[in-house]
């Protein structure tokens, strides 16, 4: 290891020491609530509405700490003032956020969670996720299947998973292979962010837009997380917006918002009828002004359908998008009009809604209601079962199989195992270069009866854990598999690496 690598390793160990000293030695703070939205890249949707409901004071005098990237802080401050939100601290530093996580009694996220976080006994972790899936996910998404652990870890850490419809529950549990192993509870409850659609918008008059017809354009994320083209999407969207702007009437305004993962800035000053979303209002409050929603493959149409207003799918790149991303069902199965160019789009914008979305709403807006945030928090904090709660679990013994870097020899051993009578899970080094470079071939060779549960990160000790390897190995196992029980283990490797040693330390058969 070179000097630079040694220095980075030492810094990482020092950060771990600060975090895990809290994990080992500090009591939970029963009055502390930690929240983050989109890995700190935003402050919106379900997380915003949960903070808004907590700010009513109906649940006690909690300290509310929000993790956000530095570029999001001004937005939070504006929303905090506009909505009278009770936020006691905004945390921008990664290590401080994780240290706070190790102390908080309640944790809420709509996506992932800090990668160094280890769940502690007595914590209540809630994952609301961020939308009903049209696009394939987890094991169904070949491009990112091998990195499924990035989502599995926060899901398996959760005491509650929130789903606004049965379809979403089934897709999430199966796509992330946790339907037989998830130890927590399912909340079948409306999305807090969707409650706004059950009230008439006052924002039109606040923004002096009562005399205008309002359109909203919210295109989805394009690309894959590790291979993004933010500038490319910005340029493409700007081209279409210029064409639309030239065709809108004087009494029509279109608000446009890119997906948070494609957050490159568009120059809205060049347009006459097109505006950016106002930053000091929550996104769905702006959306609730809309007479028509324009989107493509985004989950926003599942939410906006609650309004029963018109939805247009502007799917100009459908074939290309589906070729690398994939859908759970064809767009043609949706009741909404689908257009592929600006002429068709403008024609639909100027036409009345003429389709029946009743069956769609019954299926995908199944549990949405005006009081979702309140019912959810009453269930979680007050334990009064205001929401529908259920649990899932497999019936068989659980077998965990470790296969290192999934080379051909290990895959061959895997295919010769007799796993009848077990719910079997394969774990491996998700970060390994061999897997990254060969995953599309490798995963075709894994038996269908074995589900994948990858080890998310290499073992990284705190300084004091270097002198106590047993503590490191035990903590690493608890981090990776929080509250998950296995009956038996099989190690297909030669037993020489730290993960093999970890299995020996926890003394499982």
XYZ file of C-alpha atoms in Angstrom:
509
model
C 0.000 0.000 0.000
C 1.454 3.380 -1.052
C 1.691 6.478 1.162
C -1.438 8.076 -0.352
C -3.476 4.901 0.154
C -2.211 4.589 3.741
C -3.198 8.202 4.432
C -6.698 7.699 3.007
C -7.046 4.495 4.991
C -6.023 6.291 8.200
C -8.507 9.118 7.558
C -11.275 6.597 6.940
C -10.426 4.767 10.159
C -10.471 8.087 12.061
C -13.932 8.940 10.706
C -15.109 5.436 11.611
C -13.768 5.933 15.130
C -15.965 9.007 15.622
C -19.060 7.257 14.246
C -18.659 3.875 15.891
C -17.647 5.278 19.241
C -21.228 6.584 19.266
C -22.510 3.195 18.093
C -20.717 1.312 20.876
C -20.855 3.757 23.758
C -23.763 6.222 23.477
C -27.373 5.737 24.506
C -30.121 6.390 21.991
C -31.697 9.827 22.219
C -35.420 9.053 22.464
C -36.304 12.630 21.511
C -34.237 12.724 18.308
C -35.682 12.201 14.807
C -33.376 11.976 11.775
C -34.698 12.468 8.215
C -33.200 12.600 4.739
C -34.617 12.841 1.227
C -32.957 11.348 -1.858
C -29.654 10.717 -0.070
C -29.541 14.376 0.989
C -29.887 15.641 -2.581
C -33.360 17.093 -2.008
C -35.942 17.963 0.617
C -39.325 17.140 -0.786
C -42.146 14.638 -1.105
C -42.838 12.196 1.711
C -39.987 13.451 3.901
C -41.150 17.070 3.619
C -44.724 16.107 4.542
C -43.535 14.047 7.517
C -41.570 17.056 8.826
C -44.626 19.231 8.239
C -46.785 16.840 10.285
C -44.156 16.575 13.039
C -44.138 20.377 13.200
C -47.740 20.363 14.450
C -46.455 19.225 17.858
C -49.065 16.461 18.110
C -46.439 13.750 18.684
C -44.260 15.319 21.340
C -41.392 17.784 21.500
C -38.895 16.016 19.249
C -35.588 17.372 17.985
C -35.787 17.169 14.198
C -32.455 16.808 12.352
C -32.369 16.762 8.539
C -29.406 15.603 6.457
C -28.877 17.525 3.201
C -26.076 18.310 0.803
C -24.784 21.904 1.060
C -26.521 22.942 -2.167
C -29.925 22.000 -0.703
C -29.657 24.065 2.499
C -31.032 27.319 1.038
C -34.039 25.452 -0.313
C -34.730 23.940 3.103
C -34.419 27.342 4.786
C -36.934 28.833 2.342
C -39.400 25.977 2.855
C -38.866 26.123 6.603
C -39.913 29.773 6.620
C -42.787 29.394 4.142
C -44.354 26.384 5.906
C -43.341 27.157 9.497
C -41.438 23.865 9.749
C -39.770 22.807 12.982
C -36.256 21.762 11.965
C -33.719 21.980 14.759
C -30.606 21.183 12.746
C -29.592 20.755 9.100
C -26.601 18.421 8.822
C -24.398 18.717 5.730
C -21.350 16.659 6.722
C -21.504 12.946 5.960
C -19.737 11.785 9.109
C -21.865 13.985 11.366
C -25.008 12.690 9.662
C -23.971 9.083 10.307
C -23.028 9.852 13.905
C -26.492 11.393 14.353
C -28.032 8.296 12.814
C -26.385 6.179 15.502
C -28.091 8.242 18.227
C -31.565 8.867 16.740
C -34.582 6.980 18.045
C -36.545 7.521 14.812
C -35.146 7.498 11.271
C -37.066 8.397 8.102
C -35.755 8.133 4.543
C -37.315 7.997 1.082
C -34.348 6.309 -0.601
C -31.068 5.004 0.813
C -29.224 5.787 4.016
C -25.635 6.743 4.923
C -23.452 3.762 3.904
C -21.574 3.535 7.226
C -24.774 3.345 9.270
C -25.271 0.308 11.524
C -28.763 -0.151 12.926
C -28.967 -0.234 16.716
C -31.296 -2.076 19.029
C -34.296 0.103 19.881
C -34.190 2.320 16.793
C -37.297 2.699 14.633
C -36.369 3.038 10.974
C -38.982 3.981 8.346
C -38.423 3.784 4.580
C -41.170 5.448 2.517
C -39.400 5.029 -0.851
C -40.183 7.607 -3.539
C -42.698 6.293 -6.032
C -44.694 3.436 -7.493
C -42.482 1.666 -10.062
C -43.169 1.567 -13.780
C -39.460 1.003 -14.520
C -37.862 -2.304 -13.578
C -35.766 -2.338 -10.411
C -33.426 -4.533 -8.422
C -32.952 -8.005 -9.878
C -35.235 -7.070 -12.789
C -32.835 -4.302 -13.885
C -29.876 -6.104 -15.470
C -27.682 -2.989 -15.603
C -27.677 -2.571 -11.821
C -28.599 -6.052 -10.590
C -25.159 -6.737 -9.115
C -25.376 -3.557 -6.958
C -28.743 -4.483 -5.492
C -27.195 -4.327 -2.011
C -27.241 -0.510 -2.096
C -31.039 -0.646 -1.780
C -31.375 -3.919 0.119
C -29.363 -2.592 3.060
C -31.706 0.329 3.898
C -34.771 -1.823 3.189
C -33.621 -4.612 5.507
C -32.674 -2.016 8.145
C -36.263 -0.712 8.141
C -38.829 -1.465 10.807
C -41.526 -0.121 8.482
C -41.795 -0.048 4.691
C -44.531 2.248 3.368
C -46.520 1.294 0.248
C -49.539 3.182 -1.154
C -50.818 0.200 -3.164
C -50.526 -3.594 -3.211
C -48.863 -3.550 -6.643
C -45.945 -1.529 -5.298
C -45.550 -3.751 -2.244
C -45.304 -6.856 -4.420
C -42.830 -5.258 -6.852
C -40.515 -3.874 -4.170
C -40.376 -7.016 -2.049
C -39.735 -9.260 -5.052
C -37.403 -6.994 -7.049
C -35.136 -6.553 -4.030
C -35.487 -10.209 -2.981
C -36.585 -9.523 0.586
C -40.071 -11.062 0.527
C -38.810 -14.177 2.410
C -36.421 -12.435 4.764
C -37.687 -8.938 5.643
C -38.020 -8.814 9.472
C -40.096 -5.634 9.796
C -43.632 -4.479 9.085
C -45.384 -3.222 5.964
C -47.487 -0.070 6.245
C -50.246 -0.088 3.637
C -50.911 3.621 3.760
C -51.171 6.544 1.372
C -48.096 8.505 0.444
C -47.846 11.613 2.669
C -46.878 13.643 -0.397
C -50.115 12.680 -2.171
C -52.406 14.074 0.520
C -52.126 17.506 -1.093
C -54.154 16.264 -4.065
C -57.249 15.909 -1.877
C -57.428 19.680 -1.250
C -58.012 22.554 -3.652
C -54.822 24.453 -4.433
C -54.508 27.965 -3.019
C -51.154 28.505 -4.682
C -52.633 29.767 -7.948
C -54.049 32.826 -6.226
C -50.930 33.256 -4.057
C -48.791 33.418 -7.193
C -51.354 35.591 -8.999
C -52.003 32.907 -11.622
C -55.772 32.512 -11.289
C -56.393 33.683 -14.847
C -53.944 31.198 -16.363
C -54.174 27.611 -17.506
C -51.323 25.790 -15.780
C -49.350 22.892 -17.245
C -46.578 21.019 -15.451
C -43.806 19.036 -17.162
C -41.900 16.517 -15.027
C -39.710 14.149 -17.106
C -38.009 11.199 -15.469
C -34.381 10.382 -14.766
C -32.485 9.075 -17.781
C -29.393 6.898 -17.856
C -28.177 4.625 -15.074
C -26.827 5.914 -11.788
C -23.204 5.176 -12.600
C -23.394 6.349 -16.240
C -25.395 9.569 -16.324
C -25.698 12.270 -18.982
C -27.122 15.273 -17.151
C -26.041 17.829 -19.748
C -27.388 15.693 -22.580
C -30.832 15.531 -21.019
C -30.766 19.246 -20.251
C -30.011 20.079 -23.898
C -32.696 17.694 -25.134
C -35.316 19.111 -22.768
C -34.369 22.703 -23.628
C -34.943 21.957 -27.320
C -38.438 20.618 -26.664
C -39.265 23.428 -24.254
C -38.327 26.017 -26.898
C -40.698 24.407 -29.379
C -43.509 24.189 -26.799
C -42.959 27.783 -25.647
C -43.526 29.061 -29.171
C -46.878 27.231 -29.361
C -48.470 28.171 -26.032
C -51.205 30.789 -25.776
C -50.939 33.995 -23.768
C -53.095 32.571 -20.956
C -51.043 29.359 -20.642
C -48.002 28.769 -18.406
C -45.898 25.621 -18.177
C -43.789 24.866 -15.100
C -40.906 22.460 -15.839
C -38.870 20.396 -13.394
C -36.146 17.867 -14.148
C -35.647 14.804 -12.002
C -33.425 15.509 -8.980
C -30.713 13.195 -10.393
C -30.637 15.287 -13.607
C -30.366 18.591 -11.804
C -28.431 20.542 -14.459
C -29.795 24.052 -14.727
C -32.017 25.199 -17.586
C -32.005 28.874 -18.581
C -35.686 29.745 -18.156
C -35.160 33.437 -18.916
C -35.186 32.647 -22.636
C -38.833 31.506 -22.513
C -42.069 33.521 -22.541
C -44.509 30.934 -21.172
C -42.264 28.415 -19.406
C -41.041 28.792 -15.851
C -38.980 26.878 -13.338
C -40.682 25.476 -10.254
C -40.686 28.057 -7.445
C -38.023 26.868 -4.991
C -39.819 28.122 -1.879
C -42.811 25.794 -2.346
C -42.952 22.021 -2.052
C -42.987 20.336 -5.466
C -46.413 18.717 -5.132
C -47.992 22.013 -4.025
C -46.869 23.409 -7.373
C -48.049 20.274 -9.150
C -51.456 20.569 -7.490
C -52.014 23.815 -9.423
C -51.771 21.965 -12.714
C -54.703 21.581 -15.050
C -52.618 19.046 -17.000
C -49.530 16.986 -16.102
C -47.021 16.169 -18.827
C -44.571 13.402 -17.997
C -43.064 10.295 -19.578
C -41.945 7.283 -17.485
C -41.918 8.973 -14.090
C -43.858 7.620 -11.134
C -45.425 11.079 -10.757
C -48.387 10.037 -12.906
C -49.350 7.384 -10.330
C -49.565 10.186 -7.748
C -51.211 12.922 -9.843
C -53.957 10.510 -10.932
C -55.516 11.189 -7.510
C -56.640 14.572 -8.882
C -58.518 12.921 -11.790
C -57.129 15.675 -14.020
C -55.570 15.090 -17.415
C -52.199 13.344 -17.798
C -50.230 13.289 -21.064
C -47.297 10.949 -21.682
C -44.658 12.708 -23.804
C -42.733 9.569 -24.704
C -40.558 10.731 -27.599
C -37.755 8.262 -26.771
C -39.845 5.303 -25.571
C -38.116 2.573 -27.600
C -34.625 3.745 -26.671
C -35.484 4.237 -23.001
C -37.172 0.870 -22.669
C -34.230 -0.862 -24.379
C -31.840 -0.064 -21.515
C -34.242 0.508 -18.611
C -37.287 -1.695 -19.115
C -40.887 -1.423 -17.872
C -43.051 -3.691 -15.754
C -45.884 -3.209 -18.227
C -46.268 -1.446 -21.618
C -47.165 2.233 -21.738
C -50.075 1.252 -23.967
C -51.679 -0.379 -20.906
C -52.059 3.062 -19.325
C -55.266 5.030 -19.954
C -53.463 8.319 -20.671
C -52.896 9.776 -24.178
C -49.371 9.174 -25.469
C -47.622 11.646 -27.789
C -44.210 11.633 -29.430
C -43.785 15.142 -30.854
C -44.618 18.739 -29.962
C -47.492 19.034 -32.452
C -49.304 16.104 -30.837
C -48.490 17.412 -27.368
C -49.913 20.893 -27.987
C -53.027 19.372 -29.550
C -53.592 17.309 -26.384
C -52.919 20.313 -24.141
C -55.740 22.138 -25.875
C -58.160 19.184 -25.729
C -60.393 18.063 -22.875
C -59.744 14.852 -20.967
C -61.555 12.047 -22.803
C -60.384 8.808 -21.167
C -61.538 6.693 -18.228
C -58.932 6.325 -15.469
C -61.238 4.862 -12.807
C -59.712 1.375 -12.886
C -56.194 2.834 -12.837
C -56.981 4.981 -9.783
C -58.561 2.058 -7.933
C -55.411 -0.022 -8.426
C -52.561 2.470 -8.035
C -54.051 5.110 -5.695
C -55.425 2.335 -3.505
C -54.512 3.674 -0.043
C -53.953 7.393 -0.776
C -55.957 9.707 1.470
C -55.861 13.275 2.860
C -54.446 12.250 6.262
C -51.666 9.812 5.306
C -48.814 11.500 7.241
C -50.913 11.784 10.402
C -52.100 8.164 10.247
C -48.573 6.933 9.593
C -47.051 8.840 12.527
C -49.864 7.817 14.843
C -49.089 4.208 13.963
C -45.301 4.527 14.321
C -44.930 6.939 17.245
C -48.221 6.537 19.142
C -48.688 2.803 18.421
C -52.409 3.207 17.744
C -52.604 1.238 14.442
C -54.186 4.012 12.397
C -52.704 2.438 9.236
C -52.993 -1.085 7.839
C -50.011 -3.117 9.061
C -48.887 -6.519 7.792
C -45.791 -8.709 7.902
C -44.188 -11.063 5.397
C -41.864 -14.003 5.916
C -40.644 -17.212 4.325
C -41.575 -20.581 5.796
C -38.306 -22.484 5.247
C -34.948 -22.489 7.014
C -32.639 -19.746 5.768
C -29.298 -20.529 4.150
C -26.655 -17.871 3.446
C -23.960 -18.780 0.898
C -20.743 -16.776 0.556
C -19.035 -16.795 -2.847
C -16.372 -14.074 -2.758
C -15.887 -12.512 -6.185
C -18.203 -14.967 -8.030
C -15.481 -16.314 -10.307
C -16.304 -19.283 -12.537
C -15.017 -21.861 -10.067
C -17.217 -20.495 -7.283
C -20.241 -20.298 -9.586
C -19.649 -23.941 -10.522
C -19.621 -24.915 -6.821
C -22.810 -22.909 -6.336
C -24.571 -24.823 -9.091
C -23.723 -28.137 -7.431
C -25.301 -27.258 -4.086
C -28.454 -29.019 -2.937
C -30.569 -26.215 -1.458
C -33.958 -27.960 -1.466
C -35.994 -27.071 1.599
C -34.134 -23.800 2.216
C -34.762 -20.149 1.428
C -31.280 -19.612 -0.001
C -29.401 -16.335 -0.338
C -26.089 -15.670 -2.061
C -23.762 -13.002 -0.691
C -20.590 -11.784 -2.402
C -18.215 -8.826 -2.636
C -20.408 -6.306 -4.448
C -17.468 -3.895 -4.924
C -15.214 -6.448 -6.657
C -13.967 -5.400 -10.119
C -14.445 -8.891 -11.541
C -18.150 -8.742 -10.697
C -18.546 -5.200 -12.067
C -16.946 -6.203 -15.371
C -18.719 -9.554 -15.789
C -22.035 -9.241 -13.966
C -24.319 -9.684 -16.990
C -22.746 -13.085 -17.720
C -22.344 -14.112 -14.072
C -25.917 -13.527 -12.986
C -27.317 -15.657 -15.786
C -25.451 -18.608 -14.209
C -26.894 -18.259 -10.706
C -29.656 -20.821 -10.041
C -33.131 -19.276 -9.968
C -33.794 -20.909 -6.605
C -31.042 -18.791 -4.992
C -31.652 -15.104 -4.332
C -28.872 -12.535 -4.061
C -28.014 -10.568 -0.935
C -24.628 -8.961 -1.679
C -22.193 -7.655 0.896
C -22.355 -3.923 0.213
C -18.893 -2.698 1.268
C -15.499 -4.031 2.280
C -14.841 -4.128 6.026
C -13.535 -0.767 7.232
C -12.458 -0.624 10.891
C -12.393 2.150 13.415
C -8.925 2.695 14.896
C -9.872 0.901 18.127
C -11.332 -2.025 16.139
C -7.931 -2.700 14.616
C -7.014 -4.059 18.046
C -10.279 -5.979 18.354
C -11.049 -7.801 15.120
C -13.957 -9.682 16.701
C -15.753 -6.392 17.361
C -15.171 -5.301 13.741
C -16.462 -8.572 12.307
C -19.516 -8.654 14.565
C -20.392 -5.033 13.758
C -19.899 -5.628 10.030
C -22.305 -8.543 10.094
C -24.900 -6.536 12.016
C -24.486 -3.656 9.584
C -25.032 -5.855 6.552
C -27.809 -8.081 7.908
C -29.677 -6.043 10.560
C -32.265 -8.106 12.441
C -32.024 -10.872 9.807
C -31.686 -14.445 11.065
C -29.944 -17.260 9.166
C -30.045 -20.920 10.177
C -27.011 -22.142 8.246
C -24.023 -20.821 6.270
C -21.944 -22.202 3.433
C -18.580 -20.669 2.497
C -17.595 -21.578 -1.076
C -14.250 -19.756 -0.865
C -10.996 -20.977 0.678
C -11.910 -19.206 3.933
C -8.978 -16.791 3.887
C -10.657 -13.385 3.599
C -12.228 -11.251 6.317
C -15.811 -12.004 5.355
C -15.154 -15.719 5.776
C -13.642 -14.955 9.179
C -16.721 -12.909 10.015
C -18.951 -15.955 9.489
C -16.691 -17.979 11.776
C -16.809 -15.302 14.485
C -20.596 -15.313 14.692
C -20.408 -19.099 15.222
C -23.093 -20.257 12.839
C -23.347 -23.776 11.512
